[in-house]
Every structure is written in C-alpha cells, then in structure tokens.
CSV table of C-alpha atoms in Angstrom, one decimal:
chain,number,residue,atom,x,y,z
Z,1,UNK,CA,-0.8,32.5,80.4
Z,2,UNK,CA,0.6,35.8,81.5
Z,3,UNK,CA,-1.6,38.1,79.5
Z,4,UNK,CA,-2.7,39.8,82.7
Z,5,UNK,CA,0.9,40.9,83.4
Z,6,UNK,CA,1.0,42.4,79.9
Z,7,UNK,CA,-2.1,44.3,80.6
Z,8,UNK,CA,-0.9,45.6,84.0
Z,9,UNK,CA,2.3,46.8,82.5
Z,10,UNK,CA,0.7,48.8,79.8
Z,11,UNK,CA,-1.7,50.4,82.3
Z,12,UNK,CA,1.4,51.4,84.4
Z,13,UNK,CA,3.3,52.9,81.3
Z,14,UNK,CA,0.1,54.9,79.9
Z,15,UNK,CA,-1.5,55.9,83.1
Z,16,UNK,CA,-0.2,59.3,83.3
Z,17,UNK,CA,-0.2,59.9,79.5
Z,18,UNK,CA,-2.8,62.6,78.7
Z,19,UNK,CA,-3.4,65.3,76.1
Z,20,UNK,CA,-2.4,66.0,72.4
Z,21,UNK,CA,1.4,65.6,73.2
Z,22,UNK,CA,1.1,62.1,74.3
Z,23,UNK,CA,1.8,60.5,70.8
Z,24,UNK,CA,5.3,59.1,70.8
Z,25,UNK,CA,5.3,57.7,74.4
Z,26,UNK,CA,1.9,56.3,73.8
Z,27,UNK,CA,3.0,54.4,70.6
Z,28,UNK,CA,6.2,53.2,72.4
Z,29,UNK,CA,4.0,51.7,75.2
Z,30,UNK,CA,1.7,50.2,72.6
Z,31,UNK,CA,4.7,48.5,70.8
Z,32,UNK,CA,5.8,47.2,74.1
Z,33,UNK,CA,2.4,45.9,74.9
Z,34,UNK,CA,2.3,44.1,71.5
Z,35,UNK,CA,5.9,42.5,72.1
Z,36,UNK,CA,4.5,41.3,75.5
Z,37,UNK,CA,1.6,39.6,73.9
Z,38,UNK,CA,3.7,37.9,71.4
Z,39,UNK,CA,5.9,36.5,74.0
Z,40,UNK,CA,2.9,34.8,75.6
Z,41,UNK,CA,1.1,33.7,72.4
Z,42,UNK,CA,2.0,30.0,72.8
Z,43,UNK,CA,0.6,29.6,76.4
Z,44,UNK,CA,-2.2,32.2,75.8
Z,45,UNK,CA,-3.6,30.8,72.3
Z,46,UNK,CA,-7.0,29.7,73.9
Z,47,UNK,CA,-7.5,32.6,76.1
Z,48,UNK,CA,-10.3,35.1,75.3
Z,49,UNK,CA,-8.4,38.1,77.3
Z,50,UNK,CA,-5.4,37.6,75.0
Z,51,UNK,CA,-7.2,37.6,71.7
Z,52,UNK,CA,-9.1,40.7,73.0
Z,53,UNK,CA,-5.8,42.5,73.8
Z,54,UNK,CA,-4.3,41.7,70.4
Z,55,UNK,CA,-7.1,43.1,68.5
Z,56,UNK,CA,-7.3,46.2,70.9
Z,57,UNK,CA,-3.7,46.9,70.3
Z,58,UNK,CA,-4.2,46.7,66.5
Z,59,UNK,CA,-7.0,49.2,66.9
Z,60,UNK,CA,-5.2,51.7,68.8
Z,61,UNK,CA,-2.0,51.5,66.6
Z,62,UNK,CA,-4.1,52.4,63.7
Z,63,UNK,CA,-6.1,55.2,65.5
Z,64,UNK,CA,-3.1,56.9,66.8
Z,65,UNK,CA,-0.9,56.3,63.6
Z,66,UNK,CA,1.7,54.3,65.3
Z,67,UNK,CA,4.4,52.5,63.5
Z,68,UNK,CA,5.0,48.8,64.2
Z,69,UNK,CA,8.8,49.5,64.1
Z,70,UNK,CA,10.4,51.7,66.7
Z,71,UNK,CA,11.4,51.8,70.3
Z,72,UNK,CA,9.7,49.8,73.1
Z,73,UNK,CA,9.5,50.9,76.6
Z,74,UNK,CA,11.5,49.0,79.2
Z,75,UNK,CA,9.4,46.9,81.6
Z,76,UNK,CA,7.7,48.9,84.3
Z,77,UNK,CA,8.1,48.0,88.0
Z,78,UNK,CA,5.8,45.5,89.1
Z,79,UNK,CA,2.8,46.8,90.8
Z,80,UNK,CA,2.4,46.0,94.6
Z,81,UNK,CA,0.7,42.7,95.4
Z,82,UNK,CA,-3.0,42.8,95.7
Z,83,UNK,CA,-4.5,42.9,99.1
Z,84,UNK,CA,-6.5,40.1,100.3
Z,85,UNK,CA,-9.8,41.4,99.0
Z,86,UNK,CA,-8.4,41.2,95.4
Z,87,UNK,CA,-7.4,43.6,92.6
Z,88,UNK,CA,-10.8,45.0,92.0
Z,89,UNK,CA,-11.3,46.5,95.5
Z,90,UNK,CA,-7.9,48.3,94.9
Z,91,UNK,CA,-9.0,49.8,91.8
Z,92,UNK,CA,-12.6,50.5,92.0
Z,93,UNK,CA,-12.3,54.2,91.6
Z,94,UNK,CA,-9.9,53.9,88.7
Z,95,UNK,CA,-12.2,52.8,85.8
Z,96,UNK,CA,-9.7,52.6,83.0
Z,97,UNK,CA,-7.3,50.5,84.9
Z,98,UNK,CA,-10.0,48.1,86.4
Z,99,UNK,CA,-11.6,47.8,82.9
Z,100,UNK,CA,-8.3,46.9,81.4
Z,101,UNK,CA,-7.6,44.2,84.1
Z,102,UNK,CA,-11.1,42.7,83.7
Z,103,UNK,CA,-11.5,42.6,79.7
Z,104,UNK,CA,-7.8,42.7,78.7
Z,105,UNK,CA,-8.3,45.7,76.5
Z,106,UNK,CA,-8.8,49.4,77.2
Z,107,UNK,CA,-12.5,50.8,77.3
Z,108,UNK,CA,-14.1,52.5,74.5
Z,109,UNK,CA,-15.1,56.1,74.6
Z,110,UNK,CA,-17.5,58.5,73.1
Z,111,UNK,CA,-17.6,62.2,72.7
Z,112,UNK,CA,-20.6,64.8,73.0
Z,113,UNK,CA,-20.6,68.6,72.9
Z,114,UNK,CA,-23.0,71.5,73.1
Z,115,UNK,CA,-21.8,75.0,72.1
Z,116,UNK,CA,-23.0,78.4,70.5
Z,117,UNK,CA,-26.4,78.5,69.4
Z,118,UNK,CA,-26.6,75.7,70.9
Z,119,UNK,CA,-25.2,73.1,68.4
Z,120,UNK,CA,-25.0,69.6,69.7
Z,121,UNK,CA,-22.5,67.0,68.8
Z,122,UNK,CA,-24.0,63.6,69.9
Z,123,UNK,CA,-22.3,60.5,71.2
Z,124,UNK,CA,-23.2,59.0,67.5
Z,125,UNK,CA,-21.6,61.9,65.7
Z,126,UNK,CA,-25.0,63.4,64.6
Z,127,UNK,CA,-25.0,67.3,64.5
Z,128,UNK,CA,-28.0,69.5,65.3
Z,129,UNK,CA,-28.5,73.1,65.7
Z,130,UNK,CA,-31.4,73.6,68.2
Z,131,UNK,CA,-33.8,76.3,69.1
Z,132,UNK,CA,-34.2,74.9,72.6
Z,133,UNK,CA,-35.3,77.5,75.2
Z,134,UNK,CA,-35.5,76.7,79.1
Z,135,UNK,CA,-33.9,73.8,80.6
Z,136,UNK,CA,-33.1,70.6,78.7
Z,137,UNK,CA,-31.0,67.4,79.8
Z,138,UNK,CA,-27.8,66.8,77.9
Z,139,UNK,CA,-27.2,63.6,79.9
Z,140,UNK,CA,-29.3,61.8,82.3
Z,141,UNK,CA,-28.0,58.3,83.3
Z,142,UNK,CA,-27.0,56.2,86.3
Z,143,UNK,CA,-23.8,58.1,86.9
Z,144,UNK,CA,-24.4,61.8,85.7
Z,145,UNK,CA,-27.0,64.2,85.2
Z,146,UNK,CA,-26.3,67.3,83.1
Z,147,UNK,CA,-28.8,70.0,82.5
Z,148,UNK,CA,-28.4,73.0,80.1
Z,149,UNK,CA,-30.5,76.2,80.4
Z,150,UNK,CA,-30.8,78.3,77.2
Z,151,UNK,CA,-32.0,81.9,76.7
Z,152,UNK,CA,-32.4,83.9,73.5
Z,153,UNK,CA,-29.2,85.0,71.9
Z,154,UNK,CA,-30.7,88.3,71.0
Z,155,UNK,CA,-34.2,90.1,71.6
Z,156,UNK,CA,-36.6,88.9,69.1
Z,157,UNK,CA,-34.3,86.0,68.0
Z,158,UNK,CA,-35.3,82.3,67.6
Z,159,UNK,CA,-31.8,81.3,68.2
Z,160,UNK,CA,-30.6,80.5,71.9
Z,161,UNK,CA,-27.3,80.1,73.8
Z,162,UNK,CA,-26.6,78.1,77.0
Z,163,UNK,CA,-26.6,80.5,80.0
Z,164,UNK,CA,-26.4,78.1,82.7
Z,165,UNK,CA,-25.0,74.4,83.2
Z,166,UNK,CA,-25.8,72.1,86.1
Z,167,UNK,CA,-23.7,68.9,86.4
Z,168,UNK,CA,-24.5,66.3,89.2
Z,169,UNK,CA,-22.0,63.5,89.8
Z,170,UNK,CA,-24.1,60.9,91.4
Z,171,UNK,CA,-23.2,59.1,94.9
Z,172,UNK,CA,-21.0,56.0,94.2
Z,173,UNK,CA,-20.0,53.5,96.7
Z,174,UNK,CA,-16.6,54.1,98.3
Z,175,UNK,CA,-15.7,56.5,95.5
Z,176,UNK,CA,-17.6,59.9,95.9
Z,177,UNK,CA,-20.1,61.7,97.7
Z,178,UNK,CA,-22.8,63.3,95.4
Z,179,UNK,CA,-21.3,66.4,94.0
Z,180,UNK,CA,-23.1,69.3,92.1
Z,181,UNK,CA,-21.2,71.6,89.7
Z,182,UNK,CA,-22.9,74.7,88.6
Z,183,UNK,CA,-21.8,77.4,86.0
Z,184,UNK,CA,-23.5,80.5,84.8
Z,185,UNK,CA,-22.6,83.3,82.5
Z,186,UNK,CA,-19.5,85.3,84.1
Z,187,UNK,CA,-19.4,82.6,86.9
Z,188,UNK,CA,-17.4,79.5,85.8
Z,189,UNK,CA,-16.0,78.2,89.3
Z,190,UNK,CA,-13.2,76.0,89.9
Z,191,UNK,CA,-15.1,74.2,92.7
Z,192,UNK,CA,-18.3,72.3,93.3
Z,193,UNK,CA,-21.4,73.8,94.8
Z,194,UNK,CA,-20.3,73.0,98.5
Z,195,UNK,CA,-16.9,74.6,98.0
Z,196,UNK,CA,-14.8,71.5,97.5
Z,197,UNK,CA,-12.6,70.5,94.6
Z,198,UNK,CA,-12.9,66.7,94.8
Z,199,UNK,CA,-15.1,63.9,95.6
Z,200,UNK,CA,-15.3,64.2,99.3
Z,201,UNK,CA,-13.8,62.2,102.3
Z,202,UNK,CA,-14.4,58.7,100.8
Z,203,UNK,CA,-11.4,56.5,100.0
Z,204,UNK,CA,-11.6,57.3,96.2
Z,205,UNK,CA,-12.4,60.9,96.7
Z,206,UNK,CA,-9.5,62.1,94.7
Z,207,UNK,CA,-10.9,60.2,91.6
Z,208,UNK,CA,-13.2,63.3,91.0
Z,209,UNK,CA,-11.4,66.6,90.7
Z,210,UNK,CA,-11.7,70.0,89.1
Z,211,UNK,CA,-8.8,71.6,87.3
Z,212,UNK,CA,-8.8,75.2,86.3
Z,213,UNK,CA,-7.5,75.7,82.7
Z,214,UNK,CA,-8.2,79.5,82.4
Z,215,UNK,CA,-9.5,81.4,85.4
Z,216,UNK,CA,-13.3,82.1,85.2
Z,217,UNK,CA,-13.4,80.8,81.7
Z,218,UNK,CA,-12.4,77.1,81.5
Z,219,UNK,CA,-12.5,74.2,83.7
Z,220,UNK,CA,-11.9,70.6,83.4
Z,221,UNK,CA,-13.7,67.9,85.6
Z,222,UNK,CA,-11.9,64.7,85.9
Z,223,UNK,CA,-14.2,61.7,87.0
Z,224,UNK,CA,-11.5,58.9,86.9
Z,225,UNK,CA,-14.0,56.6,88.8
Z,226,UNK,CA,-16.2,56.4,85.7
Z,227,UNK,CA,-13.4,57.1,83.0
Z,228,UNK,CA,-15.1,60.5,82.1
Z,229,UNK,CA,-13.6,63.9,81.5
Z,230,UNK,CA,-15.7,67.2,81.1
Z,231,UNK,CA,-14.9,70.6,79.8
Z,232,UNK,CA,-16.9,73.7,80.6
Z,233,UNK,CA,-16.0,77.0,78.8
Z,234,UNK,CA,-17.3,80.5,78.4
Z,235,UNK,CA,-16.6,82.4,75.3
Z,236,UNK,CA,-18.5,85.8,75.0
Z,237,UNK,CA,-22.0,85.6,76.2
Z,238,UNK,CA,-22.4,81.7,76.1
Z,239,UNK,CA,-21.2,78.6,77.9
Z,240,UNK,CA,-20.2,75.4,76.2
Z,241,UNK,CA,-20.0,71.7,77.4
Z,242,UNK,CA,-17.8,68.9,76.2
Z,243,UNK,CA,-17.5,65.3,77.4
Z,244,UNK,CA,-15.5,62.3,76.9
Z,245,UNK,CA,-17.5,59.4,78.4
Z,246,UNK,CA,-16.6,55.8,78.8
Z,247,UNK,CA,-19.0,53.8,76.5
Z,248,UNK,CA,-20.4,51.7,79.4
Z,249,UNK,CA,-21.2,55.0,81.4
Z,250,UNK,CA,-22.7,56.7,78.3
Z,251,UNK,CA,-25.1,53.8,77.8
Z,252,UNK,CA,-26.1,53.2,81.7
Z,253,UNK,CA,-29.7,54.6,81.3
Z,254,UNK,CA,-33.3,53.2,81.1
Z,255,UNK,CA,-36.2,53.8,78.7
Z,256,UNK,CA,-37.5,56.5,81.2
Z,257,UNK,CA,-34.5,58.5,80.7
Z,258,UNK,CA,-35.0,58.8,77.0
Z,259,UNK,CA,-34.7,62.5,76.6
Z,260,UNK,CA,-30.9,63.3,76.4
Z,261,UNK,CA,-29.6,65.7,73.9
Z,262,UNK,CA,-26.2,63.9,73.8
Z,263,UNK,CA,-27.8,60.6,73.0
Z,264,UNK,CA,-30.7,61.5,70.6
Z,265,UNK,CA,-30.0,65.1,69.6
Z,266,UNK,CA,-32.5,67.7,69.6
Z,267,UNK,CA,-36.1,66.6,69.2
Z,268,UNK,CA,-37.1,67.2,65.5
Z,269,UNK,CA,-39.5,70.1,66.4
Z,270,UNK,CA,-36.5,72.0,67.9
Z,271,UNK,CA,-34.0,71.6,65.0
Z,272,UNK,CA,-32.9,74.6,62.9
Z,273,UNK,CA,-31.2,75.0,59.5
Z,274,UNK,CA,-27.6,76.5,59.8
Z,275,UNK,CA,-28.2,78.4,56.5
Z,276,UNK,CA,-28.7,82.0,57.8
Z,277,UNK,CA,-31.9,83.3,56.5
Z,278,UNK,CA,-33.3,86.7,56.6
Z,279,UNK,CA,-31.2,89.9,57.7
Z,280,UNK,CA,-28.6,89.0,60.1
Z,281,UNK,CA,-26.6,91.2,62.3
Z,282,UNK,CA,-23.4,90.7,60.4
Z,283,UNK,CA,-23.0,90.0,56.6
Z,284,UNK,CA,-22.4,86.3,55.9
Z,285,UNK,CA,-19.2,87.2,54.2
Z,286,UNK,CA,-17.8,88.9,57.1
Z,287,UNK,CA,-18.8,86.1,59.4
Z,288,UNK,CA,-17.2,83.7,57.0
Z,289,UNK,CA,-13.8,85.6,57.0
Z,290,UNK,CA,-13.9,86.0,60.8
Z,291,UNK,CA,-14.5,82.1,61.3
Z,292,UNK,CA,-11.9,81.1,58.7
Z,293,UNK,CA,-9.2,82.7,60.8
Z,294,UNK,CA,-10.0,80.2,63.7
Z,295,UNK,CA,-11.5,77.3,61.8
Z,296,UNK,CA,-9.7,76.7,58.3
Z,297,UNK,CA,-11.7,73.5,57.7
Z,298,UNK,CA,-15.0,74.2,56.5
Z,299,UNK,CA,-16.8,71.6,58.4
Z,300,UNK,CA,-19.8,71.8,60.7
Z,301,UNK,CA,-17.9,73.7,63.4
Z,302,UNK,CA,-17.1,76.2,60.7
Z,303,UNK,CA,-20.9,76.4,59.6
Z,304,UNK,CA,-21.9,76.8,63.2
Z,305,UNK,CA,-19.4,79.7,63.8
Z,306,UNK,CA,-20.7,81.6,60.8
Z,307,UNK,CA,-24.4,80.9,61.9
Z,308,UNK,CA,-23.6,82.2,65.3
Z,309,UNK,CA,-21.8,85.3,64.3
Z,310,UNK,CA,-24.5,86.2,61.7
Z,311,UNK,CA,-27.2,85.7,64.1
Z,312,UNK,CA,-25.6,87.4,67.1
Z,313,UNK,CA,-23.3,89.9,65.6
Z,314,UNK,CA,-20.8,88.8,68.3
Z,315,UNK,CA,-17.4,87.9,67.0
Z,316,UNK,CA,-16.7,85.9,70.4
Z,317,UNK,CA,-18.8,83.0,68.9
Z,318,UNK,CA,-15.5,82.2,66.8
Z,319,UNK,CA,-13.9,81.3,70.0
Z,320,UNK,CA,-16.9,79.1,71.1
Z,321,UNK,CA,-16.6,76.8,67.9
Z,322,UNK,CA,-12.7,76.9,68.1
Z,323,UNK,CA,-13.1,75.7,71.7
Z,324,UNK,CA,-15.4,73.0,70.9
Z,325,UNK,CA,-13.2,71.8,68.1
Z,326,UNK,CA,-10.2,71.8,70.5
Z,327,UNK,CA,-12.0,69.7,73.0
Z,328,UNK,CA,-13.0,67.3,70.4
Z,329,UNK,CA,-9.6,66.9,69.1
Z,330,UNK,CA,-8.6,66.1,72.8
Z,331,UNK,CA,-11.5,63.9,73.6
Z,332,UNK,CA,-12.5,61.9,70.5
Z,333,UNK,CA,-11.1,58.3,70.5
Z,334,UNK,CA,-11.1,58.4,66.6
Z,335,UNK,CA,-9.2,61.3,65.1
Z,336,UNK,CA,-10.8,60.7,61.6
Z,337,UNK,CA,-14.2,61.6,63.1
Z,338,UNK,CA,-12.9,65.0,64.2
Z,339,UNK,CA,-14.4,66.9,61.1
Z,340,UNK,CA,-18.1,66.4,60.1
Z,341,UNK,CA,-19.4,67.6,56.8
Z,342,UNK,CA,-22.9,68.0,55.9
C-alpha cells in the first residue's frame, strides 16, 4: 500500500499555500491527492490510513468549494530519504507535515478571538461580551499561555478593553526555547521580549517566527512546531487577539487549567448584553451606519461594533471588529461558521 507516498506528495504540494488566495492551487492539489488514493485503492483497501485520507479529502473538497472535475497537479519531486532516525525526527518541528504522515490526513484546527469590549469568540464558536477587568487567561495549556489585561473603555463605564497581551510559547524539546511576547497600547513589537524574532538556537528555532504585517499595528506569529498561528492587532485604543490552533494543541490542558476564555468563554457573572442601554456616547443609529460601512453582514461582529462605538464614542472600534472578522476569514477551517447570528 503506497498511501504514505500520496500523503507526502500532498504535503509537498500544499506546504507553502497560505492565505485567502490559495483556492485554485489548493483544489488542484486535493484533486491530485484524490487521484493518487484511487490508484492505490486496490492494495490499500484494508489500510486505516487510506480510508482516513479518503474521508479527509472529501471533507476538504466540500469546505473549500472544490470541484471534482478540473486540473490535477503534476507529481512533486520525491522528498529526500529519511535519516537513520526515521521521518519523525526530521519533522518533529513541522506539526502539519508530521501529523499528516502519522495519521494519513491533515490536522483539524480551531479558532478563537478577543477584540473590542472585549468580545470573545471561543474555540466552540460561542460568542460573549465580557466586563472582565484586570488580567484573565485566554489560553493556558501545555504549549501556550496567553493573558489579556483589560481596563475601562471610558471613565465610569462597565465596559473594558484589552490594553495588554502576554503570550508565552513554552519550551519544547529541540524545537524552541521558551519565548515571551508582550504587546501594550502603542507598543506592538515585531520581536519577542528578548529581542529575537524566532524560536532561538535549537535545530527547529525557525519553526517559531514573528512577521510584521503593519508596523506597530499588526503582527503575525507563526508557531509551525505546534501548527498554530496568532495575530495581534491594535485599532484605536484597544488590542485584539486571534488564533488558529491545531485541535490537539487547543485541547492539551488539565482540569486545573480550567479558566481559559478561549475554551469556556466568559464566566457567567462577567457576561454583558450587547444591546446598548442608557445613554451612549454616540447614538445607536450613527454607530450602525459607521459599522455597516465595514461590516455589511449584521452578525455578532456587526453587533459588537455597534456596542463598542456607542459605549466608547470611538469610531476606530469599527476597525477592531473588521480586523477580527478578517482574521476569522483567514483562520477558520470551516467558512460556513464565519458569521454567527444571535
């Protein structure tokens, strides 16, 4: 059974395809992957990895709106032969590739975001607006610790915004040294606290890297060794956080690590209604018009935008909701879950 060869050819064809413009090339690679599995069907009929790959291809074709008819990619050059210690040691710092090799299918991913007031979109697609003040953990697992510090959006207001983010990438074998990233209002650096821009001097140090998307306003941190990407943005007087995490990474925590806003959302006592009450700093009709310019679909991102503009009087909050929606568009594995309506 040559299913592992099909898997490795698919990985090689899609390894560098990222972002919203990958569509046609990604579909071509999936059709080629499907063709390869059909050619091995006779000898692989009893192989679990083969059946897992077939189902995984079908799911990915549906999620990415790929047609079964169309061009297929030419076979990729064969990867170099594994070293005497085996494939795993070569790829231990490339999570997606090693997962595909081991399981015969790509890993699953989950998305979480915190932006604006703050509003939390959890890994389970729940959506809460929180009045949390002080420091709260967004994530606390075996690989990552992310803490958001909030302060009042305006004097005398119950609403809060994220004013500081601390992200700790925990020490991992030969991949990375422990790295700490910290962003504050008007200080969104394109480097870790120690001044480095990658995971350090270990063999897999390049599997953790910071990319500056907009100077002082938007950075992306790629942690390929755990199949995870993080975006940190500043819009107006608030910070936002978005993450695309491998399912295995998102679930790697114990019962003691039970308070994680990305997992359970806001505690019930800290949740707020997004219906503006009392006198806001901007009329609701004005806020709706401003938000509609950036967010034509009246989903929870639109509702959050209106709430934030009414509460704060700051039109820059339209950019916070828009940025969170753009991150979700990029990070969500299932495009049908992009918009949430409540």
